[in-house]
Tab-separated table of C-alpha atoms (C1' of nucleotides) in Angstrom:
chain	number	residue	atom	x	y	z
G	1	UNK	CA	50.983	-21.633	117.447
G	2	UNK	CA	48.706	-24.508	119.243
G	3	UNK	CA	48.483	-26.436	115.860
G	4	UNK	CA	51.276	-27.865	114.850
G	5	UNK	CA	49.186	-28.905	111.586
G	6	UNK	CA	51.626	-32.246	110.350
G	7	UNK	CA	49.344	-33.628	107.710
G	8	UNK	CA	50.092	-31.954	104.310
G	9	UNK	CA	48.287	-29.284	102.317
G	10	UNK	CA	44.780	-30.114	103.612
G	11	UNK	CA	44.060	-30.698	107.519
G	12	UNK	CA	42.711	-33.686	107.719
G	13	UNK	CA	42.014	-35.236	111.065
G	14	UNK	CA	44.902	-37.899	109.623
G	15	UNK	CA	44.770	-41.493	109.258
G	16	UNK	CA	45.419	-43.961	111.833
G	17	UNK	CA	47.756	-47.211	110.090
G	18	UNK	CA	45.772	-49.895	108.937
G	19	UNK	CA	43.720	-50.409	105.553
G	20	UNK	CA	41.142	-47.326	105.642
G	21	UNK	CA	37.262	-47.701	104.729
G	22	UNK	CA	37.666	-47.369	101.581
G	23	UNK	CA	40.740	-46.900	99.333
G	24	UNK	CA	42.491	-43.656	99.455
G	25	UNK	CA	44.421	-43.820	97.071
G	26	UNK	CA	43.973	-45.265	93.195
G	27	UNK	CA	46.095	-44.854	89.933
G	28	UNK	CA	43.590	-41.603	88.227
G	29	UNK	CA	44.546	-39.988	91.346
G	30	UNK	CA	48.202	-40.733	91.367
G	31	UNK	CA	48.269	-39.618	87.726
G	32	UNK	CA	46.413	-36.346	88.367
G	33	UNK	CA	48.740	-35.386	91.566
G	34	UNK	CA	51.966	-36.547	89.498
G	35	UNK	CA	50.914	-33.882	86.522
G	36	UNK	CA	49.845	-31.329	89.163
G	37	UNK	CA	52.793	-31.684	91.091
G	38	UNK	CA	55.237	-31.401	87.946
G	39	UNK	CA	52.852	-28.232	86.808
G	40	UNK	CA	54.260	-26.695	90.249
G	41	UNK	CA	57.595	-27.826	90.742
G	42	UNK	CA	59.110	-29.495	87.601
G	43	UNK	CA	60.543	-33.302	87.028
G	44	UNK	CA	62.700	-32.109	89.601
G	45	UNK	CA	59.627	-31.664	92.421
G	46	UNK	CA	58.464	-35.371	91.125
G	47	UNK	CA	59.618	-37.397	93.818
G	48	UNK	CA	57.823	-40.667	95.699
G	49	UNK	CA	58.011	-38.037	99.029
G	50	UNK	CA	56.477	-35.121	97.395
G	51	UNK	CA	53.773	-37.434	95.527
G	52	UNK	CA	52.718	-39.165	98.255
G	53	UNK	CA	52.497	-35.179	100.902
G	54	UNK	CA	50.246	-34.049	98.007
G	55	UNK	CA	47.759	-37.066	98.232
G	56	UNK	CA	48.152	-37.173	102.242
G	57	UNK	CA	49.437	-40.665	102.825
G	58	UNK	CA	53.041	-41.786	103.153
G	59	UNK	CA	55.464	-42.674	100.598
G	60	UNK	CA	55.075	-46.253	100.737
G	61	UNK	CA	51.559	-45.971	100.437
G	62	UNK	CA	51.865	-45.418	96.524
G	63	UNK	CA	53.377	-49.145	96.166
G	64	UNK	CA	49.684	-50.350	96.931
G	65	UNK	CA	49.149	-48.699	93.116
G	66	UNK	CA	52.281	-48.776	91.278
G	67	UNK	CA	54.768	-50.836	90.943
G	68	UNK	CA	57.460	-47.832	90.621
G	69	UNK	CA	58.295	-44.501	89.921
G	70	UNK	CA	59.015	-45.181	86.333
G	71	UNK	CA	55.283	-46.563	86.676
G	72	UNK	CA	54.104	-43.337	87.635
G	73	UNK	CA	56.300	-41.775	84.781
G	74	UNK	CA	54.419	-43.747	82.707
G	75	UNK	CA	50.891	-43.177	83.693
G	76	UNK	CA	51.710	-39.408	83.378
G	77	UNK	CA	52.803	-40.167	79.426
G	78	UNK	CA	49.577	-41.715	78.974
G	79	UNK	CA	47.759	-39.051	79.998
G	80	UNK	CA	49.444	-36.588	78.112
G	81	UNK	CA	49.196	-38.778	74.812
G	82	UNK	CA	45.850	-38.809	75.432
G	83	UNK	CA	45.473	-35.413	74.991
G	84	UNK	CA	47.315	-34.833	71.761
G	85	UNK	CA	44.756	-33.862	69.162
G	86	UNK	CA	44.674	-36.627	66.521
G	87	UNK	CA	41.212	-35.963	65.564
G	88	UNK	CA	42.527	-33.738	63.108
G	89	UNK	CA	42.889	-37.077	60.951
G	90	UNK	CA	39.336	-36.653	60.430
G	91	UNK	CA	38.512	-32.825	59.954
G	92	UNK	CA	41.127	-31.728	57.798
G	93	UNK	CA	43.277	-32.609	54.874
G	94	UNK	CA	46.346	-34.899	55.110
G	95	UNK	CA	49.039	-32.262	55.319
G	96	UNK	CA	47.187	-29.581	57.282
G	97	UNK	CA	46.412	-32.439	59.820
G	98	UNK	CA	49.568	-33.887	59.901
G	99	UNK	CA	51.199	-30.487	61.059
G	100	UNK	CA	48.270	-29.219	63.208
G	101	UNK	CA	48.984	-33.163	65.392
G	102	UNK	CA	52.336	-31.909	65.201
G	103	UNK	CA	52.384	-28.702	66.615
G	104	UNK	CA	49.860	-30.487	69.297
G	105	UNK	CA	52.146	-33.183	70.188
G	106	UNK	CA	55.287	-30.801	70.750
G	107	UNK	CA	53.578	-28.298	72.882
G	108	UNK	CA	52.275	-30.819	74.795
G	109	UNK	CA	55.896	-32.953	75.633
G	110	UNK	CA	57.779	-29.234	75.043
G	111	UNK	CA	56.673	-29.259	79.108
G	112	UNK	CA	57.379	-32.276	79.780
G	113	UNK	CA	60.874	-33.480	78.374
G	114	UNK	CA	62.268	-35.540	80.924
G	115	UNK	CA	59.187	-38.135	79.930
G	116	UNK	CA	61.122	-38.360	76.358
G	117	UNK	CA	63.489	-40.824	77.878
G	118	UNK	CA	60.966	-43.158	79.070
G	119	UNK	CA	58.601	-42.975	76.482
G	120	UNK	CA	61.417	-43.644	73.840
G	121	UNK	CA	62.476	-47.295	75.136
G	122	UNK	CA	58.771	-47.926	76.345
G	123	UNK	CA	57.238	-50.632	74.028
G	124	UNK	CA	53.808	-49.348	73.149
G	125	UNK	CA	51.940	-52.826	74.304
G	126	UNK	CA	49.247	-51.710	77.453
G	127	UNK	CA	49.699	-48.316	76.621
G	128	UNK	CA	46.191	-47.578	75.420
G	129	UNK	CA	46.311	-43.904	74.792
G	130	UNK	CA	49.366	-44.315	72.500
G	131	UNK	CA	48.149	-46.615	71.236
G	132	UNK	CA	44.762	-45.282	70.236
G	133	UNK	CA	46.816	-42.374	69.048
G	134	UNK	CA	48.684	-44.398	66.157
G	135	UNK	CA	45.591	-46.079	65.482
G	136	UNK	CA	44.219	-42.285	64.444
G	137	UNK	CA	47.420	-41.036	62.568
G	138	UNK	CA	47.636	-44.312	60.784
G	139	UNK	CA	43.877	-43.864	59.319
G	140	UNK	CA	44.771	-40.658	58.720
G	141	UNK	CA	47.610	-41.758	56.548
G	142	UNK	CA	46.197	-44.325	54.889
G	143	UNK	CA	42.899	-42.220	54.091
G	144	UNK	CA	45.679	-39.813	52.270
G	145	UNK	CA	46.571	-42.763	49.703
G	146	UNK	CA	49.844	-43.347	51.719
G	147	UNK	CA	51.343	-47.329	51.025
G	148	UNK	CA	50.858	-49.035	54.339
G	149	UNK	CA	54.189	-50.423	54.350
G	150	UNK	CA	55.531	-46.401	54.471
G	151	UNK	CA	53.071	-45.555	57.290
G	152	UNK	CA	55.053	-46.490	60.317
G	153	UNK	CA	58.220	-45.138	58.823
G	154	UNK	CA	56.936	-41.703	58.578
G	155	UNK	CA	55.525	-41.550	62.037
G	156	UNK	CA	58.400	-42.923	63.659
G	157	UNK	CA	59.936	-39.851	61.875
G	158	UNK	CA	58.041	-37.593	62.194
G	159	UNK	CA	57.733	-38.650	66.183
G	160	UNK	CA	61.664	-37.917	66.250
G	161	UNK	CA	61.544	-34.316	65.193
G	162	UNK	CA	58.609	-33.849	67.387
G	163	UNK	CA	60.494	-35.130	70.397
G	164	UNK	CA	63.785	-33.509	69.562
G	165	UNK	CA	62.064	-30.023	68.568
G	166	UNK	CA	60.013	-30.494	71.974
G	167	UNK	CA	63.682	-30.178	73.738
G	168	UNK	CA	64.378	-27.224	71.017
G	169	UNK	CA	61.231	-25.148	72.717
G	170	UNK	CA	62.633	-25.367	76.643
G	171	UNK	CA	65.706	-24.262	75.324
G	172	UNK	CA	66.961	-20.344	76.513
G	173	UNK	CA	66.791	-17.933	74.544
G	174	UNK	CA	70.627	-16.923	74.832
G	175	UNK	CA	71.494	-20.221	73.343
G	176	UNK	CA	73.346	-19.682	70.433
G	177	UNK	CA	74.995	-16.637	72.251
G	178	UNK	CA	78.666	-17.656	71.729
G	179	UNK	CA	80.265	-15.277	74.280
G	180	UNK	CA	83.735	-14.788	73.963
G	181	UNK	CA	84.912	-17.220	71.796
G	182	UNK	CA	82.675	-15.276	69.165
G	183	UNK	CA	86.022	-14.536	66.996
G	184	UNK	CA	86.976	-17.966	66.753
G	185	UNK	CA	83.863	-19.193	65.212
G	186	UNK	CA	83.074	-15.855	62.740
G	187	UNK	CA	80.395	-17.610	59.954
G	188	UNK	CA	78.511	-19.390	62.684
G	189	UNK	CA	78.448	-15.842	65.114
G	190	UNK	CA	76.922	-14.563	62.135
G	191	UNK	CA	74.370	-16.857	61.025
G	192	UNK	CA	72.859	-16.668	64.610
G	193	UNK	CA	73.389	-12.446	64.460
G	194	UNK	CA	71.566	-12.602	60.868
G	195	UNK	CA	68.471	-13.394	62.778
G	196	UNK	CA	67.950	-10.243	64.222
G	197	UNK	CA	66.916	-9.058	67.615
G	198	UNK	CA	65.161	-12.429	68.345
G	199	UNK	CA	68.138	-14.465	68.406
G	200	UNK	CA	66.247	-18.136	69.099
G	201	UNK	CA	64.483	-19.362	66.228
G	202	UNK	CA	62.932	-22.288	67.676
G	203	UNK	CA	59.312	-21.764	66.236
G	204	UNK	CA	61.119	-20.553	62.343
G	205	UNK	CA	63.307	-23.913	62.723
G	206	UNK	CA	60.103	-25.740	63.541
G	207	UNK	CA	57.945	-25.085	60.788
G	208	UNK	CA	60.932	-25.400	58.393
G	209	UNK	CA	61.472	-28.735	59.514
G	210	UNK	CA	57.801	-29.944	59.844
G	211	UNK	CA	57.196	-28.279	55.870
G	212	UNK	CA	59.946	-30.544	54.988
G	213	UNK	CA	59.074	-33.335	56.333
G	214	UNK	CA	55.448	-33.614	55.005
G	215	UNK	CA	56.198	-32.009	51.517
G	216	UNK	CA	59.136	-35.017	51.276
G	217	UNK	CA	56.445	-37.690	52.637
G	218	UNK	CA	53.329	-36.262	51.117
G	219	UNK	CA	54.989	-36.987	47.655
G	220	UNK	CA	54.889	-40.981	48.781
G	221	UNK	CA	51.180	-40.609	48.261
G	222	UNK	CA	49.199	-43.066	45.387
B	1	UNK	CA	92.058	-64.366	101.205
B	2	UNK	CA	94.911	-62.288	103.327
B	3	UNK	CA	94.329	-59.315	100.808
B	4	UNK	CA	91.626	-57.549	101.608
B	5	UNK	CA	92.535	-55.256	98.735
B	6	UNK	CA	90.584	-51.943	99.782
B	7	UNK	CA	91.542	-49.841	97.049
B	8	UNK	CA	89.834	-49.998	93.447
B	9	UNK	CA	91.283	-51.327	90.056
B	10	UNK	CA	94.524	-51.068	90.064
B	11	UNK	CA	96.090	-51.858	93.593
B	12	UNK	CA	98.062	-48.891	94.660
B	13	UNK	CA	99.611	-48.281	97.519
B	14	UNK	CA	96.514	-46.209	99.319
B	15	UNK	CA	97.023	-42.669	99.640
B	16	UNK	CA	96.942	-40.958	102.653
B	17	UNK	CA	95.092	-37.578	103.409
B	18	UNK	CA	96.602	-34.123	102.767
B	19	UNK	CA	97.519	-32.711	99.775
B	20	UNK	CA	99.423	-35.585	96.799
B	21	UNK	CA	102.901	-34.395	94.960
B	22	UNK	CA	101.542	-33.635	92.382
B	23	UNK	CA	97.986	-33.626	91.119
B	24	UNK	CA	96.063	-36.837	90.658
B	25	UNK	CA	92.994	-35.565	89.108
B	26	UNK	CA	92.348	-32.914	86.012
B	27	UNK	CA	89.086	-32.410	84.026
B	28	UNK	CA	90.886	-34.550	81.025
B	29	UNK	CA	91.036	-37.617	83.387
B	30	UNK	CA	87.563	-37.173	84.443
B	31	UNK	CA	86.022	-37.183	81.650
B	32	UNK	CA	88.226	-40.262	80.188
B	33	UNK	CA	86.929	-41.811	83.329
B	34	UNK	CA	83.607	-40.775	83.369
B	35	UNK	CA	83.247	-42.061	79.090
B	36	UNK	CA	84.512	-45.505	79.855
B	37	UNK	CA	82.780	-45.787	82.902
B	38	UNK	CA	79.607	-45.237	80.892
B	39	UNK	CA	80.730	-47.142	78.504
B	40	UNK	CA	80.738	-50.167	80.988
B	41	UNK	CA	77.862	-49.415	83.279
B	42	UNK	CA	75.669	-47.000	81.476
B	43	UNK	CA	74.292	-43.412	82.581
B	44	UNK	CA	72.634	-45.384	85.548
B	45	UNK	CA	76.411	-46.150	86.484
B	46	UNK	CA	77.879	-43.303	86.516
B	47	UNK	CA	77.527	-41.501	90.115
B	48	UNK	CA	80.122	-39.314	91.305
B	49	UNK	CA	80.785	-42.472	93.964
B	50	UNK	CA	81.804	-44.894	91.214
B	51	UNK	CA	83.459	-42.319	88.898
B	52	UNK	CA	85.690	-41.259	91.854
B	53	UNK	CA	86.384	-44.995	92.629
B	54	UNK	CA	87.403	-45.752	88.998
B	55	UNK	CA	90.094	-42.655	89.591
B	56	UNK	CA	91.017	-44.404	93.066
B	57	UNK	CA	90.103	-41.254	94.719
B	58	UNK	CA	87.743	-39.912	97.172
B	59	UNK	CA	84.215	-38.796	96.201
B	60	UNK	CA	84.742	-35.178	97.311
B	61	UNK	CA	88.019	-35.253	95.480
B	62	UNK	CA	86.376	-34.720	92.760
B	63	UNK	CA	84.756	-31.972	93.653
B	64	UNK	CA	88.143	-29.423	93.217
B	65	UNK	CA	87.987	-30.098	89.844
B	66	UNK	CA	84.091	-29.848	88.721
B	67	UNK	CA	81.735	-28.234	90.841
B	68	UNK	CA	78.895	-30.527	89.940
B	69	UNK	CA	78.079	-34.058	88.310
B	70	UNK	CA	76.285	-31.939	85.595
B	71	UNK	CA	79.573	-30.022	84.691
B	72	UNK	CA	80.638	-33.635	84.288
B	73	UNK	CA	78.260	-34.201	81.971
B	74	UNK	CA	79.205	-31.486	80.105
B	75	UNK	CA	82.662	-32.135	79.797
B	76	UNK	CA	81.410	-35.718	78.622
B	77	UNK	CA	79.275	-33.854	75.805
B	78	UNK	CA	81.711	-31.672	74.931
B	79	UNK	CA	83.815	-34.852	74.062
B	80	UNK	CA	81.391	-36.198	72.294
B	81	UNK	CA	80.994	-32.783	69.996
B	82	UNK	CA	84.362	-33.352	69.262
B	83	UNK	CA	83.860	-36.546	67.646
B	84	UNK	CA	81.012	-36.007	65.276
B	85	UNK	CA	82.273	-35.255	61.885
B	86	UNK	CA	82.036	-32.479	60.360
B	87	UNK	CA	85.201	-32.831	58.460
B	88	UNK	CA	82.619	-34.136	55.629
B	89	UNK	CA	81.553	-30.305	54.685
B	90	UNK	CA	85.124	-29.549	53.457
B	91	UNK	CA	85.241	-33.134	51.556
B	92	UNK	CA	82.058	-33.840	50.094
B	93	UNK	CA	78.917	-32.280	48.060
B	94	UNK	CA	76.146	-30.172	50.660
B	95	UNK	CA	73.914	-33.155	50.651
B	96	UNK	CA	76.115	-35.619	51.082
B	97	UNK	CA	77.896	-33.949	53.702
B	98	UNK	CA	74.990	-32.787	55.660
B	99	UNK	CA	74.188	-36.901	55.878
B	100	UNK	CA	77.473	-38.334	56.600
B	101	UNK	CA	77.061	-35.584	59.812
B	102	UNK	CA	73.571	-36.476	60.544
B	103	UNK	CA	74.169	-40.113	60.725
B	104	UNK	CA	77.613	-39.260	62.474
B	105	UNK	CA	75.752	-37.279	65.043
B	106	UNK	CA	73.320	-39.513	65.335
B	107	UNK	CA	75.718	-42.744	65.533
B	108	UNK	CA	77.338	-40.911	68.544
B	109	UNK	CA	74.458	-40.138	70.284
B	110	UNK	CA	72.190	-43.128	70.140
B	111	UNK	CA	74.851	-44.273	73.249
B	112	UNK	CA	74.271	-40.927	75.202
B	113	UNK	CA	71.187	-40.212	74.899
B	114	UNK	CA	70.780	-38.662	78.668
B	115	UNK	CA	72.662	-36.561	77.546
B	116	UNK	CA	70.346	-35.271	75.647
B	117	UNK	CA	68.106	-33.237	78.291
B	118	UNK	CA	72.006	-31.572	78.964
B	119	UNK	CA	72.764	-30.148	76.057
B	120	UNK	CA	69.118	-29.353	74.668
B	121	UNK	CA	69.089	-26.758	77.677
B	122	UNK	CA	73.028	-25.777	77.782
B	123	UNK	CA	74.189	-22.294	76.175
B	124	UNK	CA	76.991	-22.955	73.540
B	125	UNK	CA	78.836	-20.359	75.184
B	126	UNK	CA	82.342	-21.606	76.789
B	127	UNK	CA	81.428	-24.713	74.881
B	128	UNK	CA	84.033	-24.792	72.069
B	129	UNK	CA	84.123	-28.617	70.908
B	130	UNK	CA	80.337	-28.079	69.873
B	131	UNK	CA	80.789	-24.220	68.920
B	132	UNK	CA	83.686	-25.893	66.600
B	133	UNK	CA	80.920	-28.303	65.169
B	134	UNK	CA	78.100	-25.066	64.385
B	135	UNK	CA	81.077	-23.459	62.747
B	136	UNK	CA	82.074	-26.318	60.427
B	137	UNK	CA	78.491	-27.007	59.393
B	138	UNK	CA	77.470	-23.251	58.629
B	139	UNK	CA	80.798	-22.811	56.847
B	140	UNK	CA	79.672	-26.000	54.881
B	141	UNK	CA	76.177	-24.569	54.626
B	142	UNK	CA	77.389	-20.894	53.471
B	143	UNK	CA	79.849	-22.531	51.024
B	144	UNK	CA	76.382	-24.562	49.302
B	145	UNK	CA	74.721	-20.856	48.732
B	146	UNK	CA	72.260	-20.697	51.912
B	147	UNK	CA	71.170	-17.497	52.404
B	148	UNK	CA	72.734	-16.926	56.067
B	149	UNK	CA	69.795	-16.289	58.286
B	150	UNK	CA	67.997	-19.654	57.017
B	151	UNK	CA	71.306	-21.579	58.261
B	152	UNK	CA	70.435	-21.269	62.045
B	153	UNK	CA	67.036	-22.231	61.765
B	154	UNK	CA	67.871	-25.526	59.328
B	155	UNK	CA	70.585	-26.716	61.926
B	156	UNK	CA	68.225	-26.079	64.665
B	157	UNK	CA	65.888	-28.522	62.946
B	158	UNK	CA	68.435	-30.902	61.810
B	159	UNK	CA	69.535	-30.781	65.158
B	160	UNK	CA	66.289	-31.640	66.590
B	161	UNK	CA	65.094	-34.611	64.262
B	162	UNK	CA	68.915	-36.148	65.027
B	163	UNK	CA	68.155	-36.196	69.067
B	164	UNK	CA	65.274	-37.831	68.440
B	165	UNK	CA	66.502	-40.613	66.050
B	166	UNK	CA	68.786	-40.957	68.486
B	167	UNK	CA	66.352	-42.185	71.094
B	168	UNK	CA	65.132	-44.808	68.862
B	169	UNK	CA	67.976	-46.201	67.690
B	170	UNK	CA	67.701	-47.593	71.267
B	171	UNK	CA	64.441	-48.610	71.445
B	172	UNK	CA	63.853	-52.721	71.790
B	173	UNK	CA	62.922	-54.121	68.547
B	174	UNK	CA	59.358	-55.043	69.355
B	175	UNK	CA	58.582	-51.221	70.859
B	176	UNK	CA	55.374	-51.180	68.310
B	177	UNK	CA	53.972	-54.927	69.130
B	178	UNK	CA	50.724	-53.533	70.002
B	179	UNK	CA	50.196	-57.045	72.158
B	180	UNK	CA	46.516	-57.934	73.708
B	181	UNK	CA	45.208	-54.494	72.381
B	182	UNK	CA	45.746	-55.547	68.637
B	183	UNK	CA	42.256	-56.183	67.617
B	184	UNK	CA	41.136	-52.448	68.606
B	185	UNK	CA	44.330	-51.013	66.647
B	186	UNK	CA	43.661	-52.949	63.175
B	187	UNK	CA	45.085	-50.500	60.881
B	188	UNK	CA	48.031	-49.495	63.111
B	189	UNK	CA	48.702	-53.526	64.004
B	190	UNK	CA	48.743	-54.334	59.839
B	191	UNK	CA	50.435	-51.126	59.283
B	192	UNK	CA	53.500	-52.545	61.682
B	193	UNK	CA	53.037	-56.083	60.244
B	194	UNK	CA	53.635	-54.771	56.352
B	195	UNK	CA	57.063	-53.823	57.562
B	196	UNK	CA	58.057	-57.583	57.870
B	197	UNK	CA	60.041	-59.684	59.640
B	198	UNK	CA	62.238	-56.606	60.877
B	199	UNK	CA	59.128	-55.059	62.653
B	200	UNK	CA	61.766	-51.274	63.896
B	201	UNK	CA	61.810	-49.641	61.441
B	202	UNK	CA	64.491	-46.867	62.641
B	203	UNK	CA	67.364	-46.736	59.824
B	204	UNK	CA	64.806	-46.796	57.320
B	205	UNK	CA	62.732	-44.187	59.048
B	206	UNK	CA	65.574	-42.172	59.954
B	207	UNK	CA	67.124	-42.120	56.060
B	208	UNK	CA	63.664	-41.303	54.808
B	209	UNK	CA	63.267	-38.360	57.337
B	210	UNK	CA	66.707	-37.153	56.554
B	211	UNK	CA	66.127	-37.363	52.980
B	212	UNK	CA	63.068	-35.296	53.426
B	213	UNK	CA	64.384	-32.722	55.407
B	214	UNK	CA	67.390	-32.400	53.058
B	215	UNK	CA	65.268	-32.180	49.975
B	216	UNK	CA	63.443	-29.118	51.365
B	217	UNK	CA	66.396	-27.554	52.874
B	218	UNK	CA	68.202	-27.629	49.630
B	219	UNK	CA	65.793	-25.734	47.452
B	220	UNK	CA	66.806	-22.792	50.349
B	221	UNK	CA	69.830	-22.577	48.116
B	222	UNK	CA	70.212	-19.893	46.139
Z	1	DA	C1'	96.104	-26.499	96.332
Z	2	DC	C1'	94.159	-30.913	96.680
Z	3	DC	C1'	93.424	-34.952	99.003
Z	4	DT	C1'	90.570	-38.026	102.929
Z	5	DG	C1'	86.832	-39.104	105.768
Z	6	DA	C1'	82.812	-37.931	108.229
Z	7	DA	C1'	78.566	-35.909	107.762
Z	8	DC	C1'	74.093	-34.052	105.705
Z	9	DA	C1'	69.781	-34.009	103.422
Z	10	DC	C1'	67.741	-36.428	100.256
Z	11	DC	C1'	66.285	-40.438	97.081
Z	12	DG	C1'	63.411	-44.818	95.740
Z	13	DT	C1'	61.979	-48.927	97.765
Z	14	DT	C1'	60.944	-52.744	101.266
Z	15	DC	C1'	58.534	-54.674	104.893
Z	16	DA	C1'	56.566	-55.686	109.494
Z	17	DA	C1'	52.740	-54.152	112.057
Z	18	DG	C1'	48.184	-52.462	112.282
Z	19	DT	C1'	43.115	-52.519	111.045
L	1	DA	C1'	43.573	-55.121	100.844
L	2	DC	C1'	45.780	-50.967	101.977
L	3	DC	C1'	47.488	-47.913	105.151
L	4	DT	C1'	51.723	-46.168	108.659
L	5	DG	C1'	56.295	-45.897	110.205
L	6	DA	C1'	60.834	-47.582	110.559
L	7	DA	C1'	64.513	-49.072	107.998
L	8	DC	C1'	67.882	-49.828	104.008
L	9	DA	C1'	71.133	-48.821	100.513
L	10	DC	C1'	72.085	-45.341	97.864
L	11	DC	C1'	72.597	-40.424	95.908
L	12	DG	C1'	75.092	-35.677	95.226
L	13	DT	C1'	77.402	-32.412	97.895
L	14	DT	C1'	79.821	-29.945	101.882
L	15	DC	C1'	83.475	-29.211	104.865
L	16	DA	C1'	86.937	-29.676	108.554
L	17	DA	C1'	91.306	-31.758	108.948
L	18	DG	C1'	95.553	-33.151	107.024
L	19	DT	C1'	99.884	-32.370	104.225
DNA sequence: ACCTGAACACCGTTCAAGT
DNA sequence: ACCTGAACACCGTTCAAGT
């Protein structure tokens, strides 16, 4: 073994200190690594280290671009809100929309959970891709004869369930197994037996909730 | 200053190595210890370091008693469980109750909200405080005619849209001040404005979702 | 059995030095 | 301006040594 090959995944010739031509590194790129890197190895493999192997420079490098790691957290939330399908809004009726965003938004955070945290104390000002998205449901709710005053209400809401059913969809399916202390606890062992052979109803629990929740706001409507 | 008092808190006498009389730490104390020190500091707080110096012991003391900071997060949780009440099923009407425990829940978990992540993943088995909890609630939900393989899936949801309010009930007031980016946001930015003065809007949002969700879970009843 | 104290591999972050 | 590399203060966890 001649090579020892140091640099990361790619062999690179590797950079010398001092500023480079031109700028290595940027936040797009950050932001693409960070979701690549947590599509591999989980929140877990998301560290400064591991960030900065994948994009060939050291760790320190990435302070040149953010200010953090909950900075990177964040750019990683915007992406992902940018990709939850609020066009709907405008191709379908209120309550089909409503639950087709839904069902968007979960599956998209369902993977990405330990971004709930941040996302739920970070005020939405210079967050453009949230905030484009609340632009869309908002028109989308007002379009449906919804009283303005209700709008934000509902979505906060609705955002709740979303958030708390995305935990709900990580969740193993044995969860609800309750083992040995089965006996002590006889109406709720069978409830969860009562389901049959698939003993996780996640998705069931899901829709039940989401029907709910628009039937119950859908009646708001002028 | 001819103290240098070395040891935490209280100022015992030091103890030296080898094995104490009798035992200094148990799981009960650990968890007392780990609560209040979260109660002081917050989740950031709370490292096995300070948790250990709170119980004026060693770090790795702690470590023949739990076998990992997550089990003491669980043993925090499991606390927690313990407190939400769910004597309301046995005291009040099915929609009542199921609110008094929602907001309970909620209440309880607004301050523990890393938490969260924990339990969403943990199996109930070996759990008892929270298997306790199911069992109250789907004895309550049983006792308002639910048919009993709809109970799961309506605490599962219930569940859900509670984690999620809990997040926001820590959110900082002005989370939806859409700032500089106002002007392209217009109906989101008036929609946030109608709300007045209070601009979060979480204890009206979360008694509108819960009313929702209890509306349509109640027609389940047979 | 249950403590101390030293040690380990990691973490995010800072900063001087280099170009 | 933007990189490297060394350094810092911390983190959770392990383990030999002590009683």
């Amino acid at each position: 073994m001649p090579e020892p090959s140091p640099s990361p995944a790619e062999t690179k010739p590797r950079r010398r200190a001092g500023r480079p031509v031109g700028s290595v590194l940027d936040q797009a790129g950050i932001t693409a690594a960070a979701l690549a890197l947590v599509g591999k190895k989980g929140y877990d493999g998301l560290t400064m280290a591991a960030l900065a192997k994948s994009l060939g420079v050291a760790p320190s490098a990435l302070y040149n671009h953010v200010g953090s790691k909950d900075e990177v957290l964040r750019l990683v939330e915007e992406n992902l809100m940018s990709q939850v399908d609020s066009s709907v809004f405008g191709s379908m009726p209120w309550e089909e929309a409503v639950k087709a965003w839904a069902y968007s938004y979960r599956d998209i955070f369902s993977a990405h959970t330990p971004l709930i945290s941040v996302i739920a104390v970070l005020p939405v000002t210079d967050a453009p891709q949230t905030l484009a998205m609340y632009e869309a449901v908002t028109e989308g709710f007002l379009r449906a004869g919804f009283p303005e005053d209700r709008i934000i209400p509902c979505i906060v809401a609705l955002e709740a369930y979303i958030f708390g059913a995305a935990f709900d969809a990580t969740a193993p399916a044995d969860i609800f197994d309750s083992g040995k202390l089965a006996e002590s606890t006889p109406h709720f062992t069978a409830a969860v037996r009562s389901l049959g052979p698939v003993n996780y109803p996640s998705d069931l629990a899901f829709r039940m909730g989401l029907d709910a929740l628009v039937a119950g706001f859908g009646a708001l409507r002028s």
